[in-house]
Coordinates of C-alpha atoms in Angstrom, one line a residue:
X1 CA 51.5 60.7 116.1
X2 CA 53.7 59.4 118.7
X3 CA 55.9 56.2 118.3
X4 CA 54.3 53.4 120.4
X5 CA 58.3 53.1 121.6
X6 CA 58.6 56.7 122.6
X7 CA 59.6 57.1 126.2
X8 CA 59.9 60.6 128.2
X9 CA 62.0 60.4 131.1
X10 CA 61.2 63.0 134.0
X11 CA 64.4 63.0 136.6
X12 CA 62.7 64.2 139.4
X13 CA 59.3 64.0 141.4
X14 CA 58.5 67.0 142.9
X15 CA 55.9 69.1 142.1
X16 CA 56.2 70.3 138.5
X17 CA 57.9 67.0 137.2
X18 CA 54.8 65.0 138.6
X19 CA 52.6 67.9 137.3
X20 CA 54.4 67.6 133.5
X21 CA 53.8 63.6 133.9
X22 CA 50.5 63.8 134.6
X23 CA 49.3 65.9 131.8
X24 CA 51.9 64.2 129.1
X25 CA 50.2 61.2 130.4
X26 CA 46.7 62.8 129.5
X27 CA 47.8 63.7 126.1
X28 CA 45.9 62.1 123.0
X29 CA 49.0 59.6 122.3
X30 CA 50.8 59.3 125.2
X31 CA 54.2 58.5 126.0
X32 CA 55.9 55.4 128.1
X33 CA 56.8 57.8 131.3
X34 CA 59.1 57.2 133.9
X35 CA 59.3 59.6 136.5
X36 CA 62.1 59.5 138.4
X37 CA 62.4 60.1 142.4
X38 CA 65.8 60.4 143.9
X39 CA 64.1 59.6 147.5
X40 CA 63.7 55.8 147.6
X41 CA 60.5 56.4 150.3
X42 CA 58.9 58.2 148.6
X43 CA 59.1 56.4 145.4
X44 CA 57.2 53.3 147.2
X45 CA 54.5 55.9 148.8
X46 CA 53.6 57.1 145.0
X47 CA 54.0 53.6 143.7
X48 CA 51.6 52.3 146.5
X49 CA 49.0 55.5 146.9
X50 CA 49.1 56.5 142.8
X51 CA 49.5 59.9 144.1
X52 CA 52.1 61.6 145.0
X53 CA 51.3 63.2 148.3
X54 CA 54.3 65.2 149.3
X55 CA 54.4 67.5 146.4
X56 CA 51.2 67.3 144.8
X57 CA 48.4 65.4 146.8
X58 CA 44.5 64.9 145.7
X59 CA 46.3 64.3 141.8
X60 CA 46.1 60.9 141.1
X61 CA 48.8 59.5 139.1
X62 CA 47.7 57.7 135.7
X63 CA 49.2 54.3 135.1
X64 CA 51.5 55.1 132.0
X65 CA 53.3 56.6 134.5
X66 CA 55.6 54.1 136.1
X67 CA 57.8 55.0 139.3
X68 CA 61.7 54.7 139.5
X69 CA 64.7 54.6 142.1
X70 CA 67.1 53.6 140.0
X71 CA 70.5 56.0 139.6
X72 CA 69.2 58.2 137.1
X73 CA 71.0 57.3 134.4
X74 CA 69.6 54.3 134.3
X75 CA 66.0 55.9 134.1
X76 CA 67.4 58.1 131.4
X77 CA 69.2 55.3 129.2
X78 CA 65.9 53.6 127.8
X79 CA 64.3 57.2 127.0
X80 CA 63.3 59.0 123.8
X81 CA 63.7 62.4 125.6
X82 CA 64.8 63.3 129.0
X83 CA 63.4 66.0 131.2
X84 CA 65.3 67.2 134.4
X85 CA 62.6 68.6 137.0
X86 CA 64.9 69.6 139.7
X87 CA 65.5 73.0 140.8
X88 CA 68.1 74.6 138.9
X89 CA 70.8 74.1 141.2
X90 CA 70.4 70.4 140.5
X91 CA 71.0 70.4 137.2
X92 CA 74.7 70.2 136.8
X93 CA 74.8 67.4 139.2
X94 CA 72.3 65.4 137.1
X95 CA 73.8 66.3 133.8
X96 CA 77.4 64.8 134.8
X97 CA 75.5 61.4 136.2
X98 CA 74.3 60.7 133.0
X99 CA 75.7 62.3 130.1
X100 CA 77.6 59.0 129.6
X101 CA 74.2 56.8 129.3
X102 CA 72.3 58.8 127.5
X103 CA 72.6 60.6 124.0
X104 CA 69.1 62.0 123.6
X105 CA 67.4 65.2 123.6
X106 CA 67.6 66.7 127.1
X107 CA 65.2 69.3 128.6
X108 CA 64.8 71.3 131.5
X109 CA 62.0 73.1 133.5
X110 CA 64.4 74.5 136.2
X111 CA 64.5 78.5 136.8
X112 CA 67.7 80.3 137.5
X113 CA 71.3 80.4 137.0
X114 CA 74.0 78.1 137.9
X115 CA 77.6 78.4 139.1
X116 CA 80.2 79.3 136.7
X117 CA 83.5 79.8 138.6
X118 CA 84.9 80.8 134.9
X119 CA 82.4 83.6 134.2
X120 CA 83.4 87.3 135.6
X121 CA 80.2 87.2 138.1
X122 CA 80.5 83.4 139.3
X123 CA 77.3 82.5 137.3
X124 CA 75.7 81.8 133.7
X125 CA 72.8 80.3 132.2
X126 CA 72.1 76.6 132.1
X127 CA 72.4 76.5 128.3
X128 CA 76.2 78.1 128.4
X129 CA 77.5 74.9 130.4
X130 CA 74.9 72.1 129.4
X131 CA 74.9 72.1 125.3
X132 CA 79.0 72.2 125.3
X133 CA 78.7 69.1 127.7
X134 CA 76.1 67.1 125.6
X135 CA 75.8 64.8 122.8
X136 CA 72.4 66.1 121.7
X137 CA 70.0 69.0 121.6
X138 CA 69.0 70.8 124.6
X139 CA 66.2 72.8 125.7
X140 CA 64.6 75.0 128.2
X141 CA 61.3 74.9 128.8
X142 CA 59.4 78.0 130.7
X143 CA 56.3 80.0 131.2
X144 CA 53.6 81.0 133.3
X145 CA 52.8 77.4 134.8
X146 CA 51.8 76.2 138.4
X147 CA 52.7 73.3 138.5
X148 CA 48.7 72.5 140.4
X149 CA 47.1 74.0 137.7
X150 CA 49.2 71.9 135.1
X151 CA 48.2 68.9 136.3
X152 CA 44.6 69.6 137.2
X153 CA 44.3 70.0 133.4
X154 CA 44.1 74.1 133.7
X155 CA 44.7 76.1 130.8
X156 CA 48.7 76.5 130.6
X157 CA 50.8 78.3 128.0
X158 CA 54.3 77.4 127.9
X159 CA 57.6 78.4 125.5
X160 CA 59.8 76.0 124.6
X161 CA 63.4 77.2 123.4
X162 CA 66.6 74.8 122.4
X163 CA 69.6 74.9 120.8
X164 CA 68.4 73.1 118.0
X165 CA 65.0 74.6 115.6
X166 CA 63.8 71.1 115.1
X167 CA 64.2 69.8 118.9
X168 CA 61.9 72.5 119.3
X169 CA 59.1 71.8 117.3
X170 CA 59.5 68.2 118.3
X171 CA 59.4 68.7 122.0
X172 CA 56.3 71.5 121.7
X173 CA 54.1 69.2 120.1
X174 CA 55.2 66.1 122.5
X175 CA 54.1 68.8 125.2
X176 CA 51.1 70.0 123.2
X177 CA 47.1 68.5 124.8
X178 CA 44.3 70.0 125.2
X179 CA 45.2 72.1 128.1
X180 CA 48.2 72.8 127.6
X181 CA 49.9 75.1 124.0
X182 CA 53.2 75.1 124.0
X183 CA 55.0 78.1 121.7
X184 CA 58.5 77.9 120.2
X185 CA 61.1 80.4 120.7
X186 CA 64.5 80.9 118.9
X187 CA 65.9 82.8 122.1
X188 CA 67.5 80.2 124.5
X189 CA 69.2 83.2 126.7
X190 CA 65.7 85.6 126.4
X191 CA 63.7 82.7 127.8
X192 CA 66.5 81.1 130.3
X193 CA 67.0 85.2 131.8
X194 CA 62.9 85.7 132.2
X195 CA 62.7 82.4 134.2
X196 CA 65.3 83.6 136.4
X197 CA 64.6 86.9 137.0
X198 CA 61.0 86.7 137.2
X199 CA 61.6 84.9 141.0
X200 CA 63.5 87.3 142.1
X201 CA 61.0 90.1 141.2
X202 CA 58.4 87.6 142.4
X203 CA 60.1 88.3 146.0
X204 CA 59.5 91.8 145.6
X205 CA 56.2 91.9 144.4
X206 CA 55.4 89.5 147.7
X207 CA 57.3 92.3 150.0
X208 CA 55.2 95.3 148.9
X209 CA 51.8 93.7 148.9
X210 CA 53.0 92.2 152.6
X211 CA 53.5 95.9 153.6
X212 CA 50.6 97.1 152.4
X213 CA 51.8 99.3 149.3
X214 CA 48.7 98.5 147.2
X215 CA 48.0 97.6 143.3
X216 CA 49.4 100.8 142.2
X217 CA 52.9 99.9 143.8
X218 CA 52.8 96.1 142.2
X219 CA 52.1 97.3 138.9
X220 CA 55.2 99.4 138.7
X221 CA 57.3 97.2 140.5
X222 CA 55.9 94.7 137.7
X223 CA 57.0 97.2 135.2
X224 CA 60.0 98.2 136.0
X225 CA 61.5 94.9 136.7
X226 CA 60.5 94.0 133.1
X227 CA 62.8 97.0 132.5
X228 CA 66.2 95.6 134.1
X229 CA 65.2 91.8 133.2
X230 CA 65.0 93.3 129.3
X231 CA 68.4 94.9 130.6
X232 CA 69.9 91.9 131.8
X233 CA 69.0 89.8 128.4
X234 CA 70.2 92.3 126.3
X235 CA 73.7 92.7 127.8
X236 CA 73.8 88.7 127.9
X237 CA 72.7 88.4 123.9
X238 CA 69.2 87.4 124.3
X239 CA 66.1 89.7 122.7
X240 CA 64.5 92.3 124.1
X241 CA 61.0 91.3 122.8
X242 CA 61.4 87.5 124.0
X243 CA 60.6 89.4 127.6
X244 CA 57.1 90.5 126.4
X245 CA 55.8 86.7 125.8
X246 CA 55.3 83.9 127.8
X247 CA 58.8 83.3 129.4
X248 CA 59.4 87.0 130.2
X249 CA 56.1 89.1 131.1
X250 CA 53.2 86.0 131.0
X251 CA 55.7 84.5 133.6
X252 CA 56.6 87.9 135.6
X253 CA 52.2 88.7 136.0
X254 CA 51.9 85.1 137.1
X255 CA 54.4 84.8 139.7
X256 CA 54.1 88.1 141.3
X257 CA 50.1 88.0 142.0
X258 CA 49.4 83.9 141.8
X259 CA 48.4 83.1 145.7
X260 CA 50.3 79.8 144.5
X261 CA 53.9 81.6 143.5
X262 CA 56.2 80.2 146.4
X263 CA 59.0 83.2 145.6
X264 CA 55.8 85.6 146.1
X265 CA 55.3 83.9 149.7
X266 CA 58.7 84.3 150.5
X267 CA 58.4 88.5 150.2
X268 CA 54.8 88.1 151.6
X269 CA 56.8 86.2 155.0
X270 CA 59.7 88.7 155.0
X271 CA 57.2 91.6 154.6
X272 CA 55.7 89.7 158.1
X273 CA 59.1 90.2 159.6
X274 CA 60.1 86.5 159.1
X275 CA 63.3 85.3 159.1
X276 CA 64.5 84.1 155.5
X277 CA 65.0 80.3 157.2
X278 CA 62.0 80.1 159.2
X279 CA 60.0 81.6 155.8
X280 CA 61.8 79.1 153.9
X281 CA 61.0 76.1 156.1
X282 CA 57.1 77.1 156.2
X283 CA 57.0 77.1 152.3
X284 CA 58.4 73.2 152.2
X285 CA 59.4 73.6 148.9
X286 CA 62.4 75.3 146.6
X287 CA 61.7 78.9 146.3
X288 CA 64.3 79.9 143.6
X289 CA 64.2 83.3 143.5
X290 CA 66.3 83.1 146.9
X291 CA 69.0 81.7 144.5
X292 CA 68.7 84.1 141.5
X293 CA 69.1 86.9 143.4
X294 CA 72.6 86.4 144.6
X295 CA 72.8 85.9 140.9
X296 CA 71.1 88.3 139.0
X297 CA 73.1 91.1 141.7
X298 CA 76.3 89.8 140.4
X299 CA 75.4 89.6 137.1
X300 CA 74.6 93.2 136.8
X301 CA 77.7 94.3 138.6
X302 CA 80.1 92.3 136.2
X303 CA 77.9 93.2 133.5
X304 CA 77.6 97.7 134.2
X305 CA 74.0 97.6 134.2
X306 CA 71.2 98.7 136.3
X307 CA 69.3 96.1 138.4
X308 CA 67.8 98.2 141.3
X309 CA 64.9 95.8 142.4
X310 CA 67.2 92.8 141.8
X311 CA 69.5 94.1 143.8
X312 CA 66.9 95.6 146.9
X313 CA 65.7 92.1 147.0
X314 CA 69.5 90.2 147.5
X315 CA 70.4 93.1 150.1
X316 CA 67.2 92.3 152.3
X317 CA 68.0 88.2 151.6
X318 CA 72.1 88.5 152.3
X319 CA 72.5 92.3 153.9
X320 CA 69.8 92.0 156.6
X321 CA 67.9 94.8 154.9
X322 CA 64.6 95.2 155.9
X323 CA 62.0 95.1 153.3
X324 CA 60.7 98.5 154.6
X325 CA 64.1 100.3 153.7
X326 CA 64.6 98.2 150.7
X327 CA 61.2 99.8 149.1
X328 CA 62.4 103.2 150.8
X329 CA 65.7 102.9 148.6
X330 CA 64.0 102.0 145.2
X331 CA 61.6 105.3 145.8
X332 CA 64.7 107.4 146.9
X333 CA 65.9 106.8 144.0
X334 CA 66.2 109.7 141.4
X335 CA 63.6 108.7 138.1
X336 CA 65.2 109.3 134.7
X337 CA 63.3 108.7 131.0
X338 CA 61.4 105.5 131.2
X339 CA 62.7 103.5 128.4
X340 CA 66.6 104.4 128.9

């Protein structure tokens, strides 16, 4: 049972960190949460409405859940555990605000890769620049979630992975209610690459239904981009099987056919002949698949493995491929044994 002193601190108010408040706010004991929103303005319209109406409107916002605008640090100082719910290109720049007020656990729910000007390809995993810079555990958490079906109290299973075994069990069952499980995995780098990846496959998956190419042509773009994700974990150090569970296929099947995946709307507008800005801009929110690509293409160049739909996806988002000739490379391509 939860200390009555407990505290979870999420930095940021966007969709999925409101979402993860409202449902840890829900759970049988709950946590003292502050949920943290870098805009001041919109801080005092959730404070006011109970609701946070940018991100995630019609969810009302339970009153354990108190509102802050402080520098995030100070939001983070006072917590039992801290949660960072901004994209993954935020991370870093939260991380150095507050590493010197806070040494508790620290979490993420942030998808993608960040900027390594040390690494061969320019980028690495959260993990491989956060835990060296930390006084305490960190972990990842990922899996096939929507954020509005999170905090509409939906059925949601989720994998939790950090650096150390016993932040792990503790933050699961912190996360654990009757909606939503949350599993444990030993496989920081499996679960961190699936996350990433998974967007950028999303973007695919969006593209070829946009243009018509059917179920059949989903399900082996599904397939096969398991392939180079297991590809891409393997060459980094993570497991090969970590891709089959919740962080690597649950999440892939989600975010390629869920009507609510934003990196799925992104191929669906591209597929329309929109421009990537004018898609983006329509979406309102952080699509980070968009992101990942430019990644996950660099990664398997500086890494001598085979990414095809990874790659297809960054050429139509930086090379001005259209999505038509994208799909027309991937089936020009010559087949060889499956599981190579």
């Amino acid at each position: 049972m939860a200390s009555v002193t407990e505290t979870v601190a999420i930095l940021g108010a966007g969709a999925w960190g409101t979402a993860l408040a409202v449902h840890l706010a829900r759970t049988p004991a709950p946590p003292d949460i502050v949920l943290w929103a870098r805009d001041a303005r919109q801080a005092k319209s959730m404070r006011l409405a109970r609701e946070n109406k940018r991100y995630l409107p019609g969810i009302a916002l339970p009153r354990p859940i108190s509102i802050a605008t402080d520098a995030a640090g100070a939001a983070a100082a006072t917590a039992s555990i801290v949660i960072v719910a901004t994209p993954i290109a935020g991370l870093l720049d939260i991380v150095h605000a507050i590493r010197h007020q806070t040494r508790v656990p620290l979490a993420w729910l942030g998808k993608g890769f960040v900027v390594d000007v040390s690494a061969p390809a320019g980028f690495t995993l959260a993990h491989r620049i956060v835990a060296p810079l930390w006084d305490a555990p960190v972990a990842v958490i990922s899996g096939p979630s929507f954020a509005e079906e999170v905090a509409a109290g939906r059925p949601t299973a989720i994998s939790v992975a950090a650096t150390d075994p016993d932040f792990a069990e503790r933050l699961a069952r912190r996360l654990r209610g009757d909606s939503l499980r949350a599993y444990v995995s030993d496989d920081m780098t499996g679960v961190e690459v699936g996350g990433a990846v998974k967007n950028v496959l999303a973007i695919a998956a969006g593209a070829s239904d946009g243009l018509g190419f059917g179920h059949n042509a989903r399900a082996a773009l599904i397939t096969r981009g398991l392939a180079e994700t297991g590809r891409l974990s393997a060459a980094l150090g993570g497991k090969r099987e970590t891709l089959m569970g919740l962080a690597g296929l649950g999440d892939l099947v989600l975010t390629c056919t869920g009507d609510l995946s934003r990196n799925r709307r992104v191929g669906l507008g591209l597929a329309r002949g929109g421009a990537l800005p004018d898609v983006l801009a329509t979406i309102g929110h952080v699509a980070e698949g968009v992101a990942a690509a430019k990644a996950a293409h660099a990664l398997a160049g500086a890494l001598g493995i085979e990414m095809p739909i990874a790659s297809a996806v960054f050429r139509v988002l930086y090379e001005n491929l259209s999505p038509k000739r994208a799909v027309a490379s991937l089936l020009a391509r010559e087949p060889s044994r499956e599981f190579d």
